[in-house]
XYZ file of C-alpha atoms in Angstrom:
715
model
C 0.000 0.000 0.000
C 1.385 3.375 -1.021
C 1.810 6.137 1.522
C 0.818 9.719 1.002
C 3.565 12.088 -0.128
C 1.485 15.169 0.721
C 3.420 15.858 3.874
C 6.499 16.221 1.726
C 4.721 18.609 -0.642
C 3.881 16.012 -3.306
C 0.602 15.090 -4.958
C -1.892 12.656 -3.432
C -1.563 9.047 -4.447
C -4.219 7.072 -6.285
C -4.983 5.157 -3.113
C -5.476 8.379 -1.151
C -7.799 9.807 -3.770
C -9.820 6.581 -3.771
C -9.876 6.475 0.025
C -11.223 10.021 0.155
C -13.975 9.127 -2.277
C -14.924 6.073 -0.228
C -15.008 7.917 3.102
C -17.062 10.723 1.526
C -19.720 8.178 0.567
C -19.800 6.091 3.725
C -23.580 6.426 3.965
C -23.919 4.072 0.963
C -20.689 2.108 1.274
C -20.475 1.489 5.023
C -21.243 -2.242 5.026
C -18.957 -2.837 2.030
C -16.134 -0.990 3.777
C -16.486 -3.240 6.811
C -15.725 -6.223 4.609
C -12.531 -4.819 3.077
C -9.191 -6.554 3.774
C -7.362 -5.315 6.854
C -4.480 -3.818 4.846
C -6.897 -1.577 2.919
C -9.102 -0.790 5.895
C -6.052 0.352 7.841
C -5.471 3.070 5.263
C -9.108 4.189 5.344
C -9.474 4.550 9.122
C -7.505 7.823 9.539
C -9.687 9.496 6.872
C -13.042 8.699 8.490
C -14.959 11.146 10.617
C -15.507 10.285 14.277
C -18.987 8.880 13.683
C -18.000 6.200 11.207
C -14.700 5.621 12.954
C -16.631 4.758 16.107
C -19.148 2.580 14.219
C -16.456 0.617 12.414
C -14.598 -0.256 15.635
C -16.030 -3.834 15.955
C -15.068 -4.655 12.364
C -11.586 -3.221 12.885
C -11.097 -5.310 16.019
C -12.177 -8.466 14.215
C -9.540 -7.794 11.576
C -6.819 -7.239 14.186
C -6.617 -3.471 13.744
C -6.128 -1.007 16.589
C -7.621 2.487 16.325
C -6.100 3.884 19.535
C -3.407 5.898 17.759
C -6.061 7.521 15.536
C -8.177 8.560 18.524
C -5.069 9.829 20.299
C -4.212 11.975 17.267
C -7.775 13.286 17.229
C -7.376 14.269 20.861
C -4.113 16.101 20.189
C -5.492 17.867 17.104
C -8.884 18.911 18.523
C -8.686 19.062 22.318
C -5.138 20.470 22.243
C -4.540 19.650 25.901
C -3.495 16.796 28.098
C -6.472 14.901 29.510
C -6.813 14.540 33.244
C -5.164 11.361 34.501
C -2.999 11.546 31.353
C -0.862 8.578 32.305
C -3.820 6.288 32.905
C -5.750 6.615 29.634
C -6.615 3.036 28.703
C -9.005 3.775 25.834
C -8.481 6.911 23.774
C -11.719 6.280 21.879
C -13.817 6.488 25.029
C -11.747 9.341 26.445
C -12.133 11.431 23.303
C -15.856 10.828 22.825
C -16.591 11.520 26.501
C -14.736 14.858 26.337
C -16.316 15.568 22.955
C -19.785 15.158 24.491
C -19.034 17.608 27.302
C -17.509 20.219 24.993
C -20.461 20.093 22.597
C -22.927 20.180 25.503
C -21.334 23.339 26.908
C -21.071 24.976 23.518
C -17.292 25.329 23.572
C -16.655 23.102 20.540
C -18.036 23.855 17.098
C -18.423 20.595 15.175
C -18.294 22.520 11.880
C -14.739 23.597 12.650
C -13.269 20.249 11.556
C -14.496 17.885 8.839
C -13.804 14.935 11.133
C -16.448 16.207 13.575
C -19.203 17.200 11.167
C -21.730 14.890 9.547
C -25.351 15.828 8.876
C -26.457 12.215 9.323
C -25.463 12.081 13.004
C -26.352 13.938 16.180
C -23.061 14.643 17.995
C -24.568 14.415 21.487
C -26.513 11.241 20.776
C -23.601 9.528 19.055
C -21.092 10.254 21.840
C -23.440 9.830 24.829
C -22.879 6.054 24.862
C -19.305 6.665 26.043
C -20.074 9.047 28.932
C -19.507 7.239 32.223
C -18.795 10.415 34.225
C -21.056 13.358 33.446
C -19.835 16.762 34.635
C -22.282 19.658 34.917
C -20.719 23.098 35.411
C -21.596 26.697 36.178
C -25.167 27.527 35.094
C -25.783 23.974 33.828
C -25.150 24.960 30.210
C -26.667 22.622 27.647
C -28.905 20.723 30.078
C -32.036 22.237 28.534
C -30.989 20.994 25.095
C -30.828 17.283 25.902
C -33.531 15.435 23.931
C -35.198 12.276 25.311
C -33.052 10.000 23.145
C -29.848 11.422 24.633
C -31.260 11.148 28.158
C -32.071 7.515 27.540
C -28.511 6.800 26.374
C -26.975 8.660 29.315
C -29.164 6.690 31.712
C -27.509 3.520 30.438
C -23.903 4.776 30.460
C -23.400 7.374 33.224
C -22.283 6.006 36.599
C -20.915 9.177 38.210
C -22.475 12.635 38.295
C -20.168 15.538 39.082
C -21.301 19.111 39.718
C -18.489 21.645 39.463
C -18.502 25.402 40.161
C -22.301 25.557 40.082
C -24.147 28.855 39.864
C -27.807 29.710 40.193
C -29.875 29.139 37.063
C -33.314 30.069 35.776
C -36.403 27.946 36.606
C -36.487 26.425 33.124
C -32.923 25.147 33.441
C -33.607 23.753 36.905
C -36.647 21.933 35.540
C -34.490 20.334 32.842
C -31.832 19.489 35.440
C -34.517 17.873 37.588
C -35.586 15.702 34.661
C -31.956 14.790 33.916
C -31.302 13.766 37.525
C -34.502 11.727 37.610
C -33.534 9.789 34.482
C -29.913 9.196 35.447
C -30.424 8.350 39.119
C -33.914 6.936 39.494
C -34.030 5.123 36.152
C -30.324 4.935 35.335
C -27.060 3.606 36.691
C -25.631 6.574 38.592
C -24.269 5.387 41.927
C -22.083 8.366 42.883
C -22.799 12.100 43.067
C -20.078 14.679 43.732
C -20.734 18.369 44.307
C -17.468 20.303 44.202
C -16.288 23.909 44.603
C -19.490 25.819 45.240
C -18.448 28.632 47.615
C -21.927 30.227 47.790
C -24.419 27.436 47.102
C -27.989 28.139 46.080
C -29.968 26.292 48.744
C -32.870 25.537 46.406
C -30.590 24.045 43.768
C -28.594 22.126 46.383
C -31.796 20.672 47.843
C -32.885 19.625 44.363
C -29.649 17.700 43.782
C -29.596 16.118 47.235
C -33.252 15.092 47.369
C -33.219 13.400 43.965
C -29.887 11.750 44.818
C -31.534 10.367 47.950
C -34.270 8.829 45.816
C -37.108 11.251 46.443
C -39.259 12.396 43.579
C -42.118 14.839 43.147
C -43.896 14.108 39.862
C -44.706 16.961 37.522
C -48.321 16.647 36.299
C -47.522 18.944 33.357
C -44.582 16.824 32.208
C -45.039 13.188 33.289
C -42.145 10.757 33.043
C -42.794 7.919 30.597
C -40.424 5.606 32.448
C -42.353 6.042 35.694
C -45.474 4.558 34.137
C -43.770 1.207 33.735
C -44.630 -1.399 36.326
C -41.035 -2.315 37.165
C -37.801 -0.396 37.562
C -34.157 -1.352 37.867
C -33.447 -0.864 41.552
C -30.675 -1.554 44.014
C -30.760 -2.611 47.657
C -32.480 0.151 49.573
C -34.459 1.328 46.558
C -38.247 1.276 46.540
C -39.752 1.192 43.044
C -43.224 2.683 42.982
C -45.600 4.298 40.549
C -44.568 7.867 39.941
C -48.032 9.289 40.608
C -50.161 7.275 43.058
C -53.835 7.432 42.019
C -55.556 10.423 43.515
C -52.458 11.555 45.453
C -50.701 13.844 43.000
C -51.904 16.946 44.761
C -50.371 15.763 48.051
C -46.866 15.163 46.722
C -45.835 18.794 46.593
C -43.862 20.682 49.228
C -40.730 18.531 49.525
C -38.392 21.438 48.867
C -40.196 23.571 51.426
C -39.998 20.778 53.952
C -36.272 20.229 53.444
C -35.349 23.888 53.565
C -37.599 25.011 56.411
C -38.195 22.183 58.844
C -35.925 21.984 61.898
C -34.052 18.807 62.652
C -34.262 17.239 66.079
C -33.244 13.648 65.710
C -33.209 13.129 69.450
C -36.870 13.982 69.966
C -38.822 14.363 66.725
C -37.248 12.515 63.822
C -38.401 11.220 60.522
C -38.681 7.481 60.877
C -35.814 5.839 59.057
C -37.719 2.584 58.895
C -40.550 4.306 57.020
C -38.099 5.232 54.231
C -39.947 8.476 53.706
C -39.858 12.145 54.526
C -42.300 13.697 56.958
C -45.113 15.694 55.380
C -45.141 19.465 55.153
C -46.695 21.122 58.139
C -48.404 24.354 59.040
C -46.415 26.984 60.817
C -46.721 26.860 64.556
C -46.985 29.849 66.820
C -43.587 31.386 67.490
C -42.294 31.527 70.979
C -41.689 35.086 72.137
C -38.152 33.959 72.978
C -37.503 32.433 69.556
C -34.672 33.902 67.524
C -33.100 33.094 64.189
C -29.485 32.798 63.168
C -28.101 30.410 65.774
C -26.338 27.189 64.965
C -26.828 25.645 68.382
C -29.083 22.605 68.448
C -30.958 21.568 71.575
C -34.233 19.766 72.259
C -37.209 22.114 72.619
C -37.738 21.241 76.265
C -34.045 21.400 77.146
C -34.216 18.140 79.070
C -32.045 15.944 76.910
C -28.676 16.744 75.428
C -28.116 15.586 71.828
C -24.751 14.205 72.890
C -26.457 11.441 74.808
C -28.120 10.254 71.614
C -24.973 10.128 69.497
C -22.641 8.550 72.000
C -20.535 11.568 72.903
C -19.264 11.759 76.439
C -22.202 13.052 78.558
C -19.709 15.088 80.592
C -18.944 17.201 77.563
C -21.068 20.348 77.606
C -20.241 21.829 74.245
C -18.297 24.970 73.399
C -17.520 27.792 75.815
C -17.981 25.700 78.917
C -21.437 24.514 77.943
C -23.195 27.881 77.471
C -25.841 27.566 74.767
C -28.353 29.734 73.036
C -32.030 29.769 73.859
C -33.460 26.270 73.384
C -36.255 27.391 71.102
C -33.971 28.964 68.503
C -34.338 26.177 65.952
C -37.982 25.439 66.431
C -39.896 27.889 64.279
C -41.728 24.891 62.886
C -42.941 21.671 64.425
C -43.013 18.405 62.563
C -44.319 14.997 63.347
C -43.467 11.309 63.663
C -41.368 10.431 66.674
C -39.118 7.451 66.257
C -37.942 4.937 68.815
C -34.268 4.600 69.546
C -32.052 3.875 72.494
C -32.994 6.205 75.308
C -36.004 7.699 73.505
C -39.429 8.244 74.996
C -42.118 5.557 74.675
C -43.618 5.171 71.236
C -46.422 7.538 70.349
C -49.598 5.681 69.342
C -50.338 5.959 65.609
C -53.537 7.865 66.202
C -51.631 10.470 68.195
C -48.869 10.897 65.618
C -51.242 12.701 63.275
C -52.694 14.775 66.072
C -49.489 16.668 66.813
C -50.119 20.416 66.681
C -49.676 21.857 63.231
C -49.123 18.557 61.404
C -50.965 17.621 58.231
C -52.001 14.025 57.406
C -49.282 11.629 56.315
C -49.024 10.782 52.642
C -46.958 8.344 50.637
C -43.716 9.931 49.505
C -42.347 8.388 46.332
C -38.912 6.866 46.763
C -36.837 5.471 43.915
C -33.318 4.105 43.821
C -30.770 6.430 45.428
C -27.039 6.891 44.934
C -24.568 4.828 46.958
C -21.869 7.493 47.278
C -22.153 11.207 48.058
C -19.205 13.606 47.995
C -19.658 17.222 49.128
C -16.369 19.080 48.718
C -15.993 22.811 49.315
C -19.744 23.278 49.789
C -20.310 25.539 52.832
C -23.434 24.295 54.592
C -25.578 26.888 56.316
C -27.973 25.812 59.024
C -30.930 25.459 56.595
C -28.904 23.527 54.008
C -27.413 21.289 56.692
C -30.925 20.548 57.979
C -31.963 19.632 54.434
C -29.058 17.235 54.066
C -29.672 15.684 57.478
C -33.372 15.111 56.827
C -32.345 13.084 53.810
C -29.537 11.236 55.606
C -32.019 9.907 58.158
C -33.525 7.481 55.652
C -30.807 7.231 52.964
C -30.410 3.492 53.494
C -28.708 2.866 50.131
C -25.840 5.223 51.003
C -22.557 3.345 51.350
C -20.012 6.203 51.185
C -20.347 9.714 52.620
C -17.474 12.157 52.063
C -17.654 15.729 53.325
C -14.791 18.249 53.150
C -14.552 22.033 53.517
C -18.208 22.339 54.534
C -17.851 24.845 57.409
C -19.774 22.443 59.607
C -18.866 23.978 62.949
C -21.597 23.229 65.491
C -23.688 21.688 62.704
C -21.602 18.541 63.062
C -24.121 17.659 65.773
C -26.919 17.637 63.199
C -24.941 15.284 60.979
C -24.248 12.968 63.912
C -27.896 12.857 64.912
C -28.994 12.139 61.344
C -26.450 9.329 61.058
C -27.594 7.990 64.401
C -31.171 7.821 63.122
C -29.981 6.180 59.901
C -28.031 3.542 61.811
C -31.227 2.331 63.500
C -32.671 1.216 60.182
C -31.737 -2.442 59.598
C -31.280 -1.683 55.887
C -28.558 0.889 56.548
C -25.423 0.027 54.587
C -23.099 2.973 55.281
C -19.549 1.618 55.231
C -17.330 4.639 54.489
C -17.434 7.967 56.353
C -14.964 10.793 55.750
C -15.274 14.200 57.442
C -12.468 16.683 56.940
C -11.325 20.301 56.780
C -13.673 22.139 59.073
C -13.564 23.548 62.594
C -15.788 22.347 65.401
C -15.892 21.949 69.164
C -16.071 18.125 69.301
C -12.683 16.508 70.092
C -11.623 14.063 67.401
C -11.410 10.921 69.514
C -14.791 11.737 71.064
C -16.207 11.885 67.564
C -14.473 8.623 66.590
C -15.929 6.864 69.643
C -19.401 8.197 68.813
C -19.264 7.157 65.157
C -18.030 3.649 65.949
C -20.718 3.242 68.579
C -23.338 4.233 66.021
C -21.825 2.252 63.135
C -19.958 -0.815 64.432
C -20.003 -2.222 60.872
C -18.231 0.783 59.382
C -15.252 -0.223 57.235
C -13.494 3.128 56.736
C -13.421 6.144 59.025
C -11.436 9.238 58.079
C -11.411 12.346 60.294
C -9.394 15.515 59.759
C -10.373 18.838 61.294
C -9.465 21.558 63.795
C -10.869 22.412 67.191
C -12.458 25.745 68.028
C -11.593 25.429 71.716
C -10.011 22.631 73.681
C -9.079 24.298 76.943
C -11.796 22.521 78.938
C -10.723 19.135 77.609
C -7.064 19.907 78.221
C -7.832 20.443 81.907
C -10.061 17.392 82.328
C -8.374 14.232 83.664
C -7.939 11.433 81.177
C -9.958 8.315 81.842
C -10.103 4.966 80.122
C -13.323 4.926 78.070
C -14.042 1.671 76.234
C -14.772 1.924 72.538
C -17.432 -0.210 70.888
C -16.088 -3.316 69.183
C -16.267 -2.818 65.443
C -15.275 -4.130 62.031
C -13.260 -1.117 60.961
C -10.705 -1.911 58.261
C -9.280 1.553 57.584
C -8.753 4.343 60.119
C -7.325 7.707 59.082
C -6.891 10.463 61.678
C -5.270 13.860 61.154
C -5.188 15.390 64.604
C -5.496 19.054 65.587
C -2.625 20.678 67.450
C -3.784 19.666 70.921
C -2.109 16.637 72.589
C -3.680 13.283 71.808
C -5.526 11.504 74.604
C -3.686 8.219 74.337
C -6.232 6.298 76.445
C -9.000 7.135 73.998
C -6.849 6.309 70.981
C -5.733 3.028 72.495
C -9.343 2.070 73.200
C -10.220 2.701 69.542
C -7.335 0.538 68.335
C -7.977 -2.323 70.748
C -11.652 -2.365 69.710
C -10.729 -2.387 66.007
C -9.194 -5.829 65.638
C -9.952 -6.020 61.900
C -7.834 -2.997 60.955
C -5.929 -3.396 57.713
C -4.852 0.240 57.289
C -3.961 2.827 59.918
C -2.889 6.407 59.241
C -1.992 8.880 62.008
C -1.091 12.426 61.034
C 0.128 15.347 63.161
C -0.255 13.462 66.418
C 1.506 14.916 69.455
C 1.582 13.256 72.855
C 2.080 14.631 76.360
C 5.091 12.356 76.850
C 7.297 9.801 75.096
C 5.776 6.974 77.122
C 2.388 7.626 75.513
C 3.762 7.133 72.010
C 5.704 4.076 73.159
C 2.517 2.565 74.531
C 0.655 3.329 71.322
C 3.257 1.551 69.185
C 3.173 -1.478 71.486
C -0.615 -1.669 71.195
C -0.430 -1.487 67.401
C 2.139 -4.293 67.303
C 0.362 -6.534 69.798
C -3.347 -5.879 69.156
C -3.690 -4.900 65.511
C -2.069 -7.992 64.072
C -4.100 -7.804 60.843
C -2.537 -4.491 59.828
C -1.085 -4.422 56.321
C -0.530 -0.683 55.785
C 0.707 1.739 58.453
C 1.358 5.449 57.989
C 2.819 8.045 60.367
C 3.169 11.636 59.191
C 4.540 14.737 60.892
C 5.175 13.004 64.219
C 8.343 13.189 66.305
C 9.483 9.562 66.598
C 13.183 9.953 67.291
C 12.728 8.694 70.882
C 10.801 5.472 70.192
C 13.367 3.491 68.216
C 12.994 0.329 70.292
C 9.221 0.269 69.729
C 9.629 0.784 65.984
C 11.943 -2.218 65.811
C 9.484 -4.232 67.879
C 6.773 -3.298 65.404
C 8.912 -4.391 62.468
C 9.691 -7.724 64.091
C 6.152 -8.523 65.257
C 3.889 -7.501 62.399
C 2.882 -8.576 58.922
C 2.942 -5.095 57.457
C 3.236 -4.788 53.698
C 3.508 -1.010 53.531
C 5.165 1.341 56.020
C 5.282 5.103 55.860
C 7.310 7.327 58.185
C 7.175 10.784 56.612
C 8.679 13.777 58.384
C 9.045 11.817 61.612
C 12.721 12.731 62.258
C 13.678 9.073 62.483
C 17.345 9.454 61.578
C 18.505 12.540 63.411
C 22.136 12.961 64.444
C 23.248 10.297 66.866
C 20.882 7.654 65.487
C 23.416 5.697 63.403
C 22.966 2.590 65.565
C 19.209 2.726 65.035
C 19.711 3.081 61.283
C 21.754 -0.127 61.207
C 19.182 -1.941 63.346
C 16.370 -0.591 61.180
C 17.994 -1.852 57.981
C 18.730 -5.225 59.601
C 15.072 -5.581 60.673
C 13.819 -4.780 57.176
C 16.292 -7.253 55.661
C 14.743 -10.014 57.786
C 11.184 -9.011 56.893
C 9.847 -10.506 53.633
C 6.411 -8.871 54.019
C 7.221 -5.165 53.685
C 7.111 -4.237 50.013
C 6.539 -0.485 50.143
C 8.758 1.695 52.339
C 8.261 5.468 52.456
C 10.839 7.449 54.404
C 10.451 10.986 53.074
C 11.635 13.828 55.281
C 13.632 11.835 57.848
C 17.115 13.359 57.454
C 18.699 10.296 55.902
C 21.446 12.172 54.086
C 24.051 10.462 51.936
C 25.160 7.947 54.550
C 21.610 6.901 55.383
C 20.778 6.327 51.724
C 23.881 4.208 51.194
C 22.958 2.151 54.257
C 19.578 1.403 52.649
C 21.389 -0.200 49.720
C 21.994 -3.201 52.005
C 18.266 -3.965 51.788
C 19.048 -5.424 48.367
C 22.125 -7.458 49.299
C 22.351 -11.177 48.630
C 21.676 -12.092 52.271
C 18.469 -10.025 52.425
C 14.982 -11.566 52.230
C 13.393 -8.125 51.947
C 10.716 -7.858 49.283
C 10.781 -4.065 48.944
C 9.908 -2.965 45.410
C 9.005 0.675 46.123
C 11.277 3.003 48.094
C 10.606 6.697 48.764
C 13.558 8.738 50.031
C 12.359 12.180 48.927
C 13.142 15.279 51.025
C 16.097 13.664 52.803
C 18.959 16.097 52.096
C 20.557 13.649 49.648
C 23.317 15.090 47.449
C 24.398 13.913 43.983
C 27.520 12.095 45.222
C 25.456 10.131 47.736
C 22.909 9.165 45.081
C 25.730 8.038 42.777
C 27.239 5.833 45.488
C 23.800 4.297 46.100
C 23.410 3.620 42.361
C 26.833 1.994 42.160
C 26.046 -0.299 45.083
C 22.832 -1.464 43.405
C 24.560 -1.971 40.060
C 27.098 -4.254 41.666
C 24.394 -6.580 43.013
C 22.888 -7.756 39.757
C 19.119 -8.036 39.589
C 17.367 -6.385 42.520
C 13.687 -6.422 43.487
C 13.425 -2.634 43.561
C 11.021 -1.426 40.879
C 10.558 2.250 41.718
C 12.634 4.810 43.609
C 11.483 8.345 44.488
C 14.258 10.887 45.052
C 12.242 14.113 44.641
C 13.042 17.317 46.559
C 16.612 16.449 47.425
C 19.781 18.488 46.928
C 20.480 17.155 43.438
C 20.756 20.652 41.951
C 24.042 21.152 43.840
C 25.898 19.257 41.091
C 23.635 18.712 38.047
C 26.256 16.789 36.070
C 26.892 14.267 38.852
C 23.171 14.023 39.542
C 22.480 13.219 35.892
C 25.104 10.475 35.975
C 23.559 8.971 39.103
C 20.044 9.052 37.626
C 21.248 7.414 34.425
C 22.903 4.630 36.415
C 19.728 4.077 38.426
C 17.607 4.012 35.269
C 19.159 0.674 34.407
C 18.077 -0.749 37.770
C 14.591 0.646 38.403
C 12.150 3.396 37.524
C 13.285 6.659 39.128
C 10.930 9.495 40.107
C 12.782 12.795 40.280
C 12.126 16.510 39.780
C 13.883 19.795 39.085
C 13.542 21.075 42.627
C 15.386 24.312 43.392
C 16.844 23.720 46.851
C 18.225 27.262 47.123
C 14.834 28.845 46.484
C 13.168 26.418 48.859
C 15.605 27.365 51.615
C 15.042 31.072 50.944
C 11.277 30.559 51.151
C 11.709 28.690 54.418
C 13.812 31.468 55.936
C 11.357 34.141 54.795
C 8.512 32.634 56.813
C 10.527 31.858 59.944
């Protein structure tokens, strides 16, 4: 087959002219083209537009042809940027068509700008929608109003993740279209994860719309009924409840969900929506305001002031909240009264059914329609006001399908109590399947280990707990004597704690670890202890009680005085990954420990990943680590991180020479970023080249001089 000389300024070949004629008439010749020999088809593929190129993929695969390079070239020519996760693109065809869909939807790509994108016989959105597994909706939800039913139907079969990014308020028509889109993709589709990201000033009405539909709740629109809802069966997941979209004669009663979510107060301890009912309480009439009632407070207390919410969530009853226990007026949050008390541990006796509807101001109960809900919710950089937090918590109470809840940068503050109470109510439903809870980057008054105890008491079947936040005030807790408080036995597999600046209560942490016998991963960050004995005790407990641990991470902790316990841990564990980052392990005078540390790793065949960034190894420490790969070592380490360790080029070269002299080593990847390699670039380049023949090396062009100047400037 001849190649085109056009790139060299020549005339097109006969084959190229014929190929252009064929691709220009694909509407009539498509099936014949599929049957062409592979050698001819290979020359035709680069000339096809994206629509026929995508349609011909099965035929190309059958003939042993790979179109990935063509789709990659299309990406480079049209998108003109590196895709996110550039190094992990496994299918350029899917990656291109997914990005193509989003760009056309938002109006930032004109299909007429390139012949490969334009074809009057195809709808760009419909053709590419089959490849959209993660749908991102941005700003004012551009393009949502233009999605026809056929595209919605395709998206419902392909989209698994919905992501909202940098949202802004939109007009009612756009919100109506967004509501329809969410209904199709979540209630009738395959979406199992919703992420709402970077929304500094959220529109509460729009946020409630996204959250309520994600939780499975649906208010039918009589003016625009959903054809899918009229079907007798729906694809559902555990926790879903397929029902007719409009119950006969009840359409007029299904309104008011948004008003309920945005206005009703939350008091899980006393008056809570029944999680077992899998429904939201009905809208209610406004009750008479107390003359003492005020707005604008975030404190949450029962209306009678007789029961502290902490007793319902498992927090220490002795804890009285911020500022020594002073609270706002108890009626602050109770402008409205809603019905349906639920039974839980420590609650009042059950209210008879006939009395539930007789509560002052409550309207009769009605059947709230509940479809399948998402299994994962991620709210990142979404400040939650008191009304929006109430809305979320009302939904959490009965969100039994929810498996993963991630919240970060939400300005929770005192509203963390609302979240705890909602989760407590959810936990009492036997269908609850929450397994992952991550709360991070906010400031509150609840000490971290108190919160961990409370969560594990509520959810003993939780598999992952991640907490990372700051304390508003901890003076009262700092003065209180430490007591041994047992933690509920649980099935936790992963525990991640980034502590505030206050000293860690080792008794409480130890009780969490001893109650978590199934731990596989443990990460402790920024933990400080009143004394060295506390950290020694903690390491002993980890070695002796958490024998199932496979991954252990310590970050930003002073561990230069617990060398004996670290060696004990190495010798009495089955860890596969160890991370000591910025723990000052190898300070001056610790040469004996370095030798003992290397010897312990050499005898340990389990550890495969060792991360030692920021531990002052220096040249001598790095060269000592070369013994991990000696002939008498049984170490299985294949990943080693020695970044930020003051390593100079001559030390790296000596390390490389030692490894070269030992033949084949098990080391696959070495990270040497942020070291002093810029001190002698020529020698550093020689060392990196030597290492390249042994393993994959991760390096950078770090400017150590500038970094030092920056450090001095902020001292």
